[in-house]
PDB file of C-alpha atoms in Angstrom:
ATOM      1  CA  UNK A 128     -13.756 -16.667  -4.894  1.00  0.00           C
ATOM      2  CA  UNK A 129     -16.086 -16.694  -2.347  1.00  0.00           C
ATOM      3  CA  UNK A 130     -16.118 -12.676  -0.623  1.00  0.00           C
ATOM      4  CA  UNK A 131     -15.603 -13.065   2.947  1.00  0.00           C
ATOM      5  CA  UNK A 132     -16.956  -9.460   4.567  1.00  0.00           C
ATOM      6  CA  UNK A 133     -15.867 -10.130   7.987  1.00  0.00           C
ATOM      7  CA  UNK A 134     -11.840 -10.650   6.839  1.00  0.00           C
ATOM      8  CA  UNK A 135     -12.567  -7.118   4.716  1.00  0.00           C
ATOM      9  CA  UNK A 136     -13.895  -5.746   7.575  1.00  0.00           C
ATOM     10  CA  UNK A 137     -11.186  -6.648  10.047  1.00  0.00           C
ATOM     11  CA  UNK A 138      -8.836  -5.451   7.469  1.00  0.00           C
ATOM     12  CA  UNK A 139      -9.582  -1.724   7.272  1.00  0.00           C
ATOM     13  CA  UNK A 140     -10.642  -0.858  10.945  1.00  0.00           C
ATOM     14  CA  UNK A 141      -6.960  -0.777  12.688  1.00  0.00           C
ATOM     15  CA  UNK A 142      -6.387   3.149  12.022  1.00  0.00           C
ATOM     16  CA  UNK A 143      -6.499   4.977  15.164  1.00  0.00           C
ATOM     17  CA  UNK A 144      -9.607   7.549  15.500  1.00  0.00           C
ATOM     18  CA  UNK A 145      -8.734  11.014  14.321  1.00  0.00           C
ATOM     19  CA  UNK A 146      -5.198   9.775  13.471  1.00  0.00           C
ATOM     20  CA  UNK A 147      -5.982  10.910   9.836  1.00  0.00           C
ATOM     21  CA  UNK A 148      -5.771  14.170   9.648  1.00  0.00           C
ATOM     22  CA  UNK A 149      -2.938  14.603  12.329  1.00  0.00           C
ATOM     23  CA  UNK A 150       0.218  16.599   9.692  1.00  0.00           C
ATOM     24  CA  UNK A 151       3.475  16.904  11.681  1.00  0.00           C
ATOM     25  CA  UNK A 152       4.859  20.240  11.115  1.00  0.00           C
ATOM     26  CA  UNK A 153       7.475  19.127   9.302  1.00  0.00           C
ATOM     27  CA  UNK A 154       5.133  17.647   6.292  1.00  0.00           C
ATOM     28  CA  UNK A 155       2.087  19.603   5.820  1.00  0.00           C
ATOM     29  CA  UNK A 156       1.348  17.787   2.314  1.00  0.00           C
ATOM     30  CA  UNK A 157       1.019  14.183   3.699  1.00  0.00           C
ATOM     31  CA  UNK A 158      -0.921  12.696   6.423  1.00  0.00           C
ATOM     32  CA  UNK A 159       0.607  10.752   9.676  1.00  0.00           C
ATOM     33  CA  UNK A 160      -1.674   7.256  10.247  1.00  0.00           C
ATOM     34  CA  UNK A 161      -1.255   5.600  13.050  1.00  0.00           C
ATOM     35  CA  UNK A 162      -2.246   1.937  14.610  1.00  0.00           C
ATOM     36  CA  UNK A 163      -1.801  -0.572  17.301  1.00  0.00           C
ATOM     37  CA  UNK A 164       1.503  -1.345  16.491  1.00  0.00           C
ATOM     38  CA  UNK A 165       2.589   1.389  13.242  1.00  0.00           C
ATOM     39  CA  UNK A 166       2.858   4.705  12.476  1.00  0.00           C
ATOM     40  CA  UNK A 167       2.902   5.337   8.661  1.00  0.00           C
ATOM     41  CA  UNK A 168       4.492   8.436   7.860  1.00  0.00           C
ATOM     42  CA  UNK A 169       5.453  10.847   4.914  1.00  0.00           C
ATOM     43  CA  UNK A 170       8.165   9.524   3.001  1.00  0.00           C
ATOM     44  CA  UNK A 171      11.375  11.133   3.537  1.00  0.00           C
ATOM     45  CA  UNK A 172      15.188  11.200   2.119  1.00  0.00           C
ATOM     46  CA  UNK A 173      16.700  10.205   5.452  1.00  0.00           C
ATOM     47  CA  UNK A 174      14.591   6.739   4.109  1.00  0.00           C
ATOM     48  CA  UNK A 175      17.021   6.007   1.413  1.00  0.00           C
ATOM     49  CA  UNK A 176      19.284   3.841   3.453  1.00  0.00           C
ATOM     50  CA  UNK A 177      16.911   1.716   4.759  1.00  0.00           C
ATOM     51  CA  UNK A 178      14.453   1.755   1.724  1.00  0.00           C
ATOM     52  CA  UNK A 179      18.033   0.205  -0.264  1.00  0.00           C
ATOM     53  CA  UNK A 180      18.787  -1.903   1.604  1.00  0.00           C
ATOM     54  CA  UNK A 181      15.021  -3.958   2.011  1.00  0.00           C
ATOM     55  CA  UNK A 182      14.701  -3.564  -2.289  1.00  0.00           C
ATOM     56  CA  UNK A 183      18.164  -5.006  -2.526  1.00  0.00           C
ATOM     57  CA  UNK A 184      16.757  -8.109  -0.814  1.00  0.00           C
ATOM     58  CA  UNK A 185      16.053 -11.310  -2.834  1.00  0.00           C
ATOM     59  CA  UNK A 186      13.092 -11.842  -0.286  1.00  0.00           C
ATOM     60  CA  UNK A 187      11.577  -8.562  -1.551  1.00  0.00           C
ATOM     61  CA  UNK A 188      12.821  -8.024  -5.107  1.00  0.00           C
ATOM     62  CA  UNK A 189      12.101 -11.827  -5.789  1.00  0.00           C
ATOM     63  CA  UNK A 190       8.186 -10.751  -6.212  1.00  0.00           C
ATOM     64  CA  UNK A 191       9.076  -7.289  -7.475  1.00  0.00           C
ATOM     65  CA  UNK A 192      11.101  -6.953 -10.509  1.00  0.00           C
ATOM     66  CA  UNK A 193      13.230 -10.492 -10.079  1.00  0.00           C
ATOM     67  CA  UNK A 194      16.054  -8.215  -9.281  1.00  0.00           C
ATOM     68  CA  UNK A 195      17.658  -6.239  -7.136  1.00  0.00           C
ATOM     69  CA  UNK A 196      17.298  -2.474  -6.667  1.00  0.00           C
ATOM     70  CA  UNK A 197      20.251  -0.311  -7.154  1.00  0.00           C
ATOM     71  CA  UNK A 198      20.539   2.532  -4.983  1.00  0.00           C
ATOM     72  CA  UNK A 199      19.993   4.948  -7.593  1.00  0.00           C
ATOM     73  CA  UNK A 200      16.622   3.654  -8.474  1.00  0.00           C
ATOM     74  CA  UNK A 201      15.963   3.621  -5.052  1.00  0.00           C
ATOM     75  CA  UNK A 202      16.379   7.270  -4.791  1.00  0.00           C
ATOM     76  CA  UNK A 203      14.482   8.154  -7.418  1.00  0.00           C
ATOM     77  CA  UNK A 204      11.252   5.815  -6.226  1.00  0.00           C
ATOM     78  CA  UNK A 205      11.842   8.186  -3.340  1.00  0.00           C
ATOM     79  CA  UNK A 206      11.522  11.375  -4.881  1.00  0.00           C
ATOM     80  CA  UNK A 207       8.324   9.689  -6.752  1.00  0.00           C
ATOM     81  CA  UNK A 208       6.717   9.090  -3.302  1.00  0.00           C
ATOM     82  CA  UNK A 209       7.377  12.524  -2.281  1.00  0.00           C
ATOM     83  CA  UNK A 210       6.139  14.318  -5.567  1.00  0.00           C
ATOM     84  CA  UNK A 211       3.059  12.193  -6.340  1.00  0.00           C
ATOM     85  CA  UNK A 212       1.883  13.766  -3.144  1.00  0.00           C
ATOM     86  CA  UNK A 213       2.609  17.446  -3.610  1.00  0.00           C
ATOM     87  CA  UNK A 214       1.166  16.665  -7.467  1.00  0.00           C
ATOM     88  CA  UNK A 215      -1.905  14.423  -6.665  1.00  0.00           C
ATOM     89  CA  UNK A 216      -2.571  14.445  -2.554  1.00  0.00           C
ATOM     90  CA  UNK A 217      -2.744  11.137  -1.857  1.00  0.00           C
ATOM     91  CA  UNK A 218       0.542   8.578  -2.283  1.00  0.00           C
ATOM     92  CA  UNK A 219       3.005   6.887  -0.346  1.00  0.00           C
ATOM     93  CA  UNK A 220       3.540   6.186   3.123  1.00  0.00           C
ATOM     94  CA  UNK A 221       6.745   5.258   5.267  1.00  0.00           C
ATOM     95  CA  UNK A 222       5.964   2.507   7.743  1.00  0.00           C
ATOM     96  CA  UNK A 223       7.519   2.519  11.072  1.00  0.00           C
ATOM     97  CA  UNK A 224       7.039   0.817  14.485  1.00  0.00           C
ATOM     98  CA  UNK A 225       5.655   2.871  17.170  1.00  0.00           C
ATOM     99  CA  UNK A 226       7.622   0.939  19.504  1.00  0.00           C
ATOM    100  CA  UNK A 227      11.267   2.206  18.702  1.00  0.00           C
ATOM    101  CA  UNK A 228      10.564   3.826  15.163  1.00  0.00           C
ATOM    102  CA  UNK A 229      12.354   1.037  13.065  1.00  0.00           C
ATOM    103  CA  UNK A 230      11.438   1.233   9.517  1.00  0.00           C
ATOM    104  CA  UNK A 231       9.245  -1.794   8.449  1.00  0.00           C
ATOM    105  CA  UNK A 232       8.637  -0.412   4.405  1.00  0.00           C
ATOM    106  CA  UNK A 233       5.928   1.350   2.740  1.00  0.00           C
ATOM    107  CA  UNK A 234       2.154   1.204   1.708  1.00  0.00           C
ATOM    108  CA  UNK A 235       0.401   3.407  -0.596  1.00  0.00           C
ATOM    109  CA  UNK A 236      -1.500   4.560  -3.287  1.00  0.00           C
ATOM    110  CA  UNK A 237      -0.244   5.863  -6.689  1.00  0.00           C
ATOM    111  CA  UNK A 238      -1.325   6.603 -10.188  1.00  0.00           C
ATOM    112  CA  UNK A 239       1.444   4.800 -11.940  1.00  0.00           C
ATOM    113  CA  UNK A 240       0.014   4.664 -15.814  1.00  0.00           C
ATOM    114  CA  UNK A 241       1.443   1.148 -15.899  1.00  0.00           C
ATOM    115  CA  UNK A 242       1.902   0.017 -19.674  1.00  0.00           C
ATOM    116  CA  UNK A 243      -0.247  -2.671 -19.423  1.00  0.00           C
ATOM    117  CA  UNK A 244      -2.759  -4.910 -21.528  1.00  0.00           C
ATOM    118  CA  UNK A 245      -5.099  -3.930 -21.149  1.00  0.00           C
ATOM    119  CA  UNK A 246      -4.335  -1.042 -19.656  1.00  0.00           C
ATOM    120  CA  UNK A 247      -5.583   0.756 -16.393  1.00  0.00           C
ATOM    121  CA  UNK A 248      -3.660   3.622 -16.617  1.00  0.00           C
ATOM    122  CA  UNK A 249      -6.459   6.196 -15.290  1.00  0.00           C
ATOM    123  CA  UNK A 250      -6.799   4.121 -12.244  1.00  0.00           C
ATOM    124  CA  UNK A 251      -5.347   4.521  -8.759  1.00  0.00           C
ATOM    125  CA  UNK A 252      -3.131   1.193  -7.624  1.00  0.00           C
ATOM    126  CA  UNK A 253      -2.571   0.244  -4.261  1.00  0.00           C
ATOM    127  CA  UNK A 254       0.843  -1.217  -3.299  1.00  0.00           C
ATOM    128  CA  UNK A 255       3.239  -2.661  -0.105  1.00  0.00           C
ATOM    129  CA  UNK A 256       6.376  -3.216   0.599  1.00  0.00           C
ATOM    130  CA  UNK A 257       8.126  -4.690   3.911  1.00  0.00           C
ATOM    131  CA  UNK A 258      11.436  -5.499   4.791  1.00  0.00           C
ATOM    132  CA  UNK A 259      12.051  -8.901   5.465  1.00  0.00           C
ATOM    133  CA  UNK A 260      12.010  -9.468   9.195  1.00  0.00           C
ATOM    134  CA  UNK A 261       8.406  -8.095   9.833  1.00  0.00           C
ATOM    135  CA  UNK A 262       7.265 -10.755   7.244  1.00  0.00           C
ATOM    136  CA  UNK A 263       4.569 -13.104   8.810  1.00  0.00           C
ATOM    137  CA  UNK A 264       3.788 -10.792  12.006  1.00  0.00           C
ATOM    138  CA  UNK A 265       0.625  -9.106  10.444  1.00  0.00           C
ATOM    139  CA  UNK A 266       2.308  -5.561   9.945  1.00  0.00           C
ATOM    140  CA  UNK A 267       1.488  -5.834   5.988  1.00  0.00           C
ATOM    141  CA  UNK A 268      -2.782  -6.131   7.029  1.00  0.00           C
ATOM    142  CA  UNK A 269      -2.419  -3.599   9.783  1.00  0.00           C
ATOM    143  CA  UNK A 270      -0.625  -0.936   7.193  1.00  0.00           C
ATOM    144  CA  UNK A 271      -2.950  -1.799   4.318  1.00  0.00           C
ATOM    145  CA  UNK A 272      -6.070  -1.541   6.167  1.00  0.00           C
ATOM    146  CA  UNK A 273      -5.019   2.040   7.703  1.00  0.00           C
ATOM    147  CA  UNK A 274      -4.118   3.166   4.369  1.00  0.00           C
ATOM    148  CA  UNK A 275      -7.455   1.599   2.784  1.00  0.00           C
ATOM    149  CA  UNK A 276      -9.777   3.007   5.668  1.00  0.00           C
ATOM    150  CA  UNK A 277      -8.039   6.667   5.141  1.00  0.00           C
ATOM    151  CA  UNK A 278      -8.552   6.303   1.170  1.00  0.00           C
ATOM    152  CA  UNK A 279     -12.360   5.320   1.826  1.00  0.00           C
ATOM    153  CA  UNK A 280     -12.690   8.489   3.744  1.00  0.00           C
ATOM    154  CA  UNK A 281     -10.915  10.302   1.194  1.00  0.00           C
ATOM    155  CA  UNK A 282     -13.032   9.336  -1.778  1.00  0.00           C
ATOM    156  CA  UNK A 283     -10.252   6.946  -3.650  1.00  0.00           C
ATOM    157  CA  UNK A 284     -12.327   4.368  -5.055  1.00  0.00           C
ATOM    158  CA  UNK A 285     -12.262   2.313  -6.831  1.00  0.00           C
ATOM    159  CA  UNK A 286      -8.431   1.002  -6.182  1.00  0.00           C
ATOM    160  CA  UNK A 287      -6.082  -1.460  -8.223  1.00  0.00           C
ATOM    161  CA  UNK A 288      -3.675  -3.719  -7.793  1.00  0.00           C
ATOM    162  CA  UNK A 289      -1.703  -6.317  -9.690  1.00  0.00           C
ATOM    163  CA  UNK A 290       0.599  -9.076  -7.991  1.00  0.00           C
ATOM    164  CA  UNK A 291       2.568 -12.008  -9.222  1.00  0.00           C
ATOM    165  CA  UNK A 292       0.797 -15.359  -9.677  1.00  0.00           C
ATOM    166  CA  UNK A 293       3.643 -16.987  -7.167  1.00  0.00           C
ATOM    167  CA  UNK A 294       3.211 -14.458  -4.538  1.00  0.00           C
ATOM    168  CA  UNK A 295       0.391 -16.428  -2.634  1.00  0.00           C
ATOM    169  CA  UNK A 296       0.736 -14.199   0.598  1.00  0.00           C
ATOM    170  CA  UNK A 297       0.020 -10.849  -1.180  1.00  0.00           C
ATOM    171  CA  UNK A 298      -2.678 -12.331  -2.716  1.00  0.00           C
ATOM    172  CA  UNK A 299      -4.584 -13.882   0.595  1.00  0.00           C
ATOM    173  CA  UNK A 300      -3.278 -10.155   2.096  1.00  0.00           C
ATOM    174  CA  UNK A 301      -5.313  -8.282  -1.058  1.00  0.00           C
ATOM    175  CA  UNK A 302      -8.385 -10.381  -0.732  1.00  0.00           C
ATOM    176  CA  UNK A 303      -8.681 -10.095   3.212  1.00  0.00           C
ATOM    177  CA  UNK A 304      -9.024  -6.169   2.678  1.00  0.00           C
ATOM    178  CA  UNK A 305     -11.404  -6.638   0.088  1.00  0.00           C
ATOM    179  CA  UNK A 306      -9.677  -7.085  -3.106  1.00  0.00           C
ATOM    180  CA  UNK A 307     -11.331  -9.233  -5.683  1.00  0.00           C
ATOM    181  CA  UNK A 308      -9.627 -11.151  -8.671  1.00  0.00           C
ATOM    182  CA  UNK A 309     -10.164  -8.877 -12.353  1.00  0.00           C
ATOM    183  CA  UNK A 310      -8.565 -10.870 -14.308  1.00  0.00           C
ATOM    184  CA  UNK A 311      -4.844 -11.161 -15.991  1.00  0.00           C
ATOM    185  CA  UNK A 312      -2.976  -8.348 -17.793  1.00  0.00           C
ATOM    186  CA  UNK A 313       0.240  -8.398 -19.481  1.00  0.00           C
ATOM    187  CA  UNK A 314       3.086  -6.241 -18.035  1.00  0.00           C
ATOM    188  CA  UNK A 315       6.333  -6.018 -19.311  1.00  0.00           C
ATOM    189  CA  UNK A 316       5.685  -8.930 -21.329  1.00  0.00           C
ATOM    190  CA  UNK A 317       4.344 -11.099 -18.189  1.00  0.00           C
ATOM    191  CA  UNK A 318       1.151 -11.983 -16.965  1.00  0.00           C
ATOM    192  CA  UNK A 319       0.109 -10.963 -13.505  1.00  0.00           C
ATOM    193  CA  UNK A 320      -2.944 -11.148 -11.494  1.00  0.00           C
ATOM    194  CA  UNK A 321      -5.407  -7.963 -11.310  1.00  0.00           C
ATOM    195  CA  UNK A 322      -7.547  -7.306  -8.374  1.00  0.00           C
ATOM    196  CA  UNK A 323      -9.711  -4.599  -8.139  1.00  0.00           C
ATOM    197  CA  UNK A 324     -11.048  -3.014  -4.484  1.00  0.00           C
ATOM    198  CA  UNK A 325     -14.237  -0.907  -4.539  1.00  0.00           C
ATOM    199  CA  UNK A 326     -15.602   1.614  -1.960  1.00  0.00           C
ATOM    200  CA  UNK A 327     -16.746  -0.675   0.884  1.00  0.00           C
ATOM    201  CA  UNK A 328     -21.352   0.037   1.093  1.00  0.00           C
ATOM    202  CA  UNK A 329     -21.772   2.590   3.940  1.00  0.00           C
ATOM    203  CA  UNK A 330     -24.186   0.616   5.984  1.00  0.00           C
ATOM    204  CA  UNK A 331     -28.238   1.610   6.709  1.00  0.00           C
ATOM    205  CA  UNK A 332     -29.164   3.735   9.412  1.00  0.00           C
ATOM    206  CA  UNK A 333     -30.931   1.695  12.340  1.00  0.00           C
ATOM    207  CA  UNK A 334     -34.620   2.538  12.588  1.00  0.00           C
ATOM    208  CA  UNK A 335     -35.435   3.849  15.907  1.00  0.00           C
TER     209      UNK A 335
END
């Protein structure tokens, strides 16, 4: 597919300046990132209602898994989000809406070790998640690219991730932020799509 730079780079340049390194007190191990419209935050265990409660829908889970969550897997993807960044420093985030702080779902960055074939295991995988009513409104773009522009500055590159065949809006959402098809691997016995997202080129100085 053809790479379209200007989509990439509208993608990745929604984080607000300096918004990066701004820790509330009350999670030193995880950045806050904010944007127009978001704040992604650490994950927390006051999420779990909310976080059950979006993976329980068919709108969500129909992409994910082809089932629904039950509450105590949700839990425990919880206490993943919170330990993969005490263990690794980088992971995933909570999104909210600065407006009234509703949760919208998460966006991140893991090292899951997936069992697939072939297998990327050593690689880091980007991944989203949104609760149905902010579908369609541009909150999945706006909380990738934040995510995206703070891994570039933090040196994770190159990043992963795999999505269904059927889920055509994930896709279009992966290549606007400058993922590009990788071919197929085989995950719990299934086929799904591999895209792979390298380090955007740090552009030439301008002669003066």
């Amino acid at each position: 597919m053809r790479r379209n730079d200007g989509a990439h780079d509208r993608c990745v340049m929604h984080v607000i300046a300096g918004s990066s390194t701004r820790q509330p007190a009350s999670s030193p191990w995880a950045p806050t990132l904010e944007t127009a419209r978001l704040h992604l935050v650490p994950p927390a265990v006051a999420d779990l209602e909310d976080a059950a409660a979006m993976w329980a829908h068919p709108a969500v889970y129909g992409m994910i898994g082809g089932r629904p969550f039950t509450r105590e897997e949700v839990w425990q993807r919880l206490l993943r989000y919170i330990g993969h960044w005490h263990l690794l420093g980088y992971g995933t985030w909570t999104i909210r809406a600065r407006q009234d702080g509703a949760y919208l779902g998460s966006v991140g960055l893991m090292l899951s070790r997936r069992a697939t074939i072939p297998s990327f295991e050593d690689e880091v995988e980007a991944g989203w998640t949104l609760v149905p009513h902010a579908h369609g409104q541009g909150y999945a773009r706006e909380a990738l690219g934040a995510m995206l522009t703070w891994a570039d500055a933090n040196g994770i590159a190159p990043v992963l991730c795999i999505i269904d065949d059927a889920n055509l809006p994930s896709i279009r959402l992966a290549e606007r932020c400058g993922f590009r098809p990788a071919g197929t691997v085989q995950y719990r016995e299934q086929p799904v799509r591999l895209f792979r997202r390298e380090k955007p080129p740090v552009p030439p100085l301008m002669e003066l």
